[in-house]
PDB file of C-alpha atoms in Angstrom:
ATOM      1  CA  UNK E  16       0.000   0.000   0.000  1.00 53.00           C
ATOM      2  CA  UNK E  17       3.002   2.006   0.117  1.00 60.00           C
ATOM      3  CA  UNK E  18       2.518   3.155  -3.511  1.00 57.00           C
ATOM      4  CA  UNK E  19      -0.526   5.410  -2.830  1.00 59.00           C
ATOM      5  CA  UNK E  20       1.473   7.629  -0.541  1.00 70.00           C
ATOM      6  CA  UNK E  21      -0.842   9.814   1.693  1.00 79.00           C
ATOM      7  CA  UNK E  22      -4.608   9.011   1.715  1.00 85.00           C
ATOM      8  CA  UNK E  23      -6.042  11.717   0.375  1.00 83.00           C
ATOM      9  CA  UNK E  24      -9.364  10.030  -1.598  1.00 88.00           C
ATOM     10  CA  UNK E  25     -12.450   8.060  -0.482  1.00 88.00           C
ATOM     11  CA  UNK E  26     -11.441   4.778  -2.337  1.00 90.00           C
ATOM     12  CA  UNK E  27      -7.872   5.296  -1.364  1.00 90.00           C
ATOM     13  CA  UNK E  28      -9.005   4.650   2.639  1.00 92.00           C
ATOM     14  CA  UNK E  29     -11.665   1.726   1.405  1.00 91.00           C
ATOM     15  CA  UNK E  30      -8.260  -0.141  -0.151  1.00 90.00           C
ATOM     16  CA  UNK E  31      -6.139   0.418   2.876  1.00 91.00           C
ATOM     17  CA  UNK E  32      -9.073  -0.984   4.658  1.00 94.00           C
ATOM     18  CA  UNK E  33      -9.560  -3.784   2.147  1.00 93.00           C
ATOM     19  CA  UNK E  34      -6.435  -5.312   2.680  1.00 92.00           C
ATOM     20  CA  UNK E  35      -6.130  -5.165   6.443  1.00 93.00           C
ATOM     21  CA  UNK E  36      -9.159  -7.632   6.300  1.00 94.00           C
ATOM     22  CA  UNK E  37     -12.059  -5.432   6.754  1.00 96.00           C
ATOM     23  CA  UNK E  38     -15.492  -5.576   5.068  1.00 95.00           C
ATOM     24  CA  UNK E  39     -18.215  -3.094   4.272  1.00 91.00           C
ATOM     25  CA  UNK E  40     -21.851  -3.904   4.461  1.00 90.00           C
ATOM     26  CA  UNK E  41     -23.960  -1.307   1.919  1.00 84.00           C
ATOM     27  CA  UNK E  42     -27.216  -2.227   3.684  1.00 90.00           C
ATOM     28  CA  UNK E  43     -26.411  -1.376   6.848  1.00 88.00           C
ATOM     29  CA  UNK E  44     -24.941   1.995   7.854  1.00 87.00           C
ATOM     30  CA  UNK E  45     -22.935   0.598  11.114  1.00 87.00           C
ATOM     31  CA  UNK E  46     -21.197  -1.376   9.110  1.00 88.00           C
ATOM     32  CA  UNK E  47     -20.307   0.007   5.604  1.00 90.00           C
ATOM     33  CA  UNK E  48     -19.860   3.934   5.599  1.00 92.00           C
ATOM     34  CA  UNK E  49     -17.271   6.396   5.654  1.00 92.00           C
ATOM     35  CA  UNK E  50     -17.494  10.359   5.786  1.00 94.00           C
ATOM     36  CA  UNK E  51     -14.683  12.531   5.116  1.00 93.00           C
ATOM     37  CA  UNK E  52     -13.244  14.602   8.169  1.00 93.00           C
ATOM     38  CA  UNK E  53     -10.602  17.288   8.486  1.00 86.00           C
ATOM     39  CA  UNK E  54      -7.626  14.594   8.877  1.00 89.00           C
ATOM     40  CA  UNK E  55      -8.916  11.955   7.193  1.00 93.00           C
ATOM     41  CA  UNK E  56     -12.329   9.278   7.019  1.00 95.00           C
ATOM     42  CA  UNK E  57     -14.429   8.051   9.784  1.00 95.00           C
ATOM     43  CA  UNK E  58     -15.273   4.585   8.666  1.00 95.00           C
ATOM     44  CA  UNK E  59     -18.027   2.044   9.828  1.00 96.00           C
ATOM     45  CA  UNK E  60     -16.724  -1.606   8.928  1.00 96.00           C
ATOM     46  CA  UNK E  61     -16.763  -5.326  10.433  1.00 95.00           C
ATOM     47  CA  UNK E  62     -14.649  -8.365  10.050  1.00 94.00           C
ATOM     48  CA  UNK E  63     -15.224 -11.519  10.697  1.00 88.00           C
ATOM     49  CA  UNK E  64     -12.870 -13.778  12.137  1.00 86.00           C
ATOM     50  CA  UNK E  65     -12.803 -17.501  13.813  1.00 81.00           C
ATOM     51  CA  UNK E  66     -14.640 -20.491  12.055  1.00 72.00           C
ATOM     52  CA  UNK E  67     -14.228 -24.363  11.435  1.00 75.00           C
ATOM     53  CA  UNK E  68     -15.376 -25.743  14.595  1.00 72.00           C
ATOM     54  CA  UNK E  69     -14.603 -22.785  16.442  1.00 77.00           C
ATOM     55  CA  UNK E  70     -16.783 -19.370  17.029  1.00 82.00           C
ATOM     56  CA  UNK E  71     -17.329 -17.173  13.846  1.00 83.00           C
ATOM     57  CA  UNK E  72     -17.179 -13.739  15.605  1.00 87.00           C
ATOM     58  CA  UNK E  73     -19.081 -10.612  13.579  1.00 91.00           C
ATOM     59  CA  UNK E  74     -17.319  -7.217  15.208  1.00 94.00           C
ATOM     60  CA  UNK E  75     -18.237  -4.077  13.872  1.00 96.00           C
ATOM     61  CA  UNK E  76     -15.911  -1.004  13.755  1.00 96.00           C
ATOM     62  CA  UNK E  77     -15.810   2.909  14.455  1.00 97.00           C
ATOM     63  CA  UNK E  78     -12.706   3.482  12.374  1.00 97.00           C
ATOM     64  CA  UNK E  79     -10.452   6.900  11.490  1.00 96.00           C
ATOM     65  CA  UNK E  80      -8.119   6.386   8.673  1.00 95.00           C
ATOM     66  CA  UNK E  81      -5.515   9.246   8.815  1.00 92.00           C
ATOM     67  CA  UNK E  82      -4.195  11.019   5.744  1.00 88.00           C
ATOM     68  CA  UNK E  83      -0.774   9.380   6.104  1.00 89.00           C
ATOM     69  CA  UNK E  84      -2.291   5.826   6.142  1.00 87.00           C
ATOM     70  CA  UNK E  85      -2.546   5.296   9.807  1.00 91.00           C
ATOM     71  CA  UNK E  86      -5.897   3.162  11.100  1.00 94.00           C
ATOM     72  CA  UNK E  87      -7.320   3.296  14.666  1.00 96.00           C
ATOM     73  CA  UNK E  88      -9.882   2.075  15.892  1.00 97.00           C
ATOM     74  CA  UNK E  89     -12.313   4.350  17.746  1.00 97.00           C
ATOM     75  CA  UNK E  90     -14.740   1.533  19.342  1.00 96.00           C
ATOM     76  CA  UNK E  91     -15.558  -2.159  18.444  1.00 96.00           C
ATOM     77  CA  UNK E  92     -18.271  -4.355  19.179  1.00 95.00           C
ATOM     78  CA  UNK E  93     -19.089  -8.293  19.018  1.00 93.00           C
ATOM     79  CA  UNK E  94     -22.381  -8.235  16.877  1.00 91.00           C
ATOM     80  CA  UNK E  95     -22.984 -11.945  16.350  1.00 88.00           C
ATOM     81  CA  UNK E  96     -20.768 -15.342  17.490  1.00 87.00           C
ATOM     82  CA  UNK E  97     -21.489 -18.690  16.643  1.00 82.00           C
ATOM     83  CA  UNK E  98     -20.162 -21.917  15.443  1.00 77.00           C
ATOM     84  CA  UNK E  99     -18.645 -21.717  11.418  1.00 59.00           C
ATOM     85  CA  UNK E 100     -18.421 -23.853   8.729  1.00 63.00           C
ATOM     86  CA  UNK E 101     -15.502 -26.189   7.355  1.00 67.00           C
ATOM     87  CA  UNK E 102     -15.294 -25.502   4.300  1.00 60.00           C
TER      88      UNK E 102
END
């Protein structure tokens, strides 16, 4: 991700996202939005982690992506955990 240099556009902060494993869920705004702010995006996202046998957790996540590429995470919550798939 190196090659983008600063984030300074919507779908540059989506790809950083992307590859650090989260998702985006259109129909629900607590889990798929982002809004420009003055250093950056706010970004609501989830991941889901765990499976096979053990829990598949569902967190959802208040996220700030700073213009030089920086993520933190600015709350969390477990929406849904239950027992995956093998696939």
């Amino acid at each position: 991700i190196d090659f983008l240099g600063g984030i300074n556009k919507l779908d540059e902060a989506l790809l950083l996202l992307y590859v650090k494993d989260y998702n985006f869920d259109k129909t629900d705004v607590t889990m798929g939005s982002i809004k420009e702010v003055g250093n950056g995006y706010e970004v609501r996202a989830y991941k889901e982690v765990g499976g096979c046998g053990t829990p598949l957790v569902k967190s959802s996540y208040h996220l700030h992506v700073c213009s030089l590429g920086q993520v933190s995470i600015l709350s969390s919550k477990v929406v849904s955990s239950k027992v995956g798939p093998c696939y």
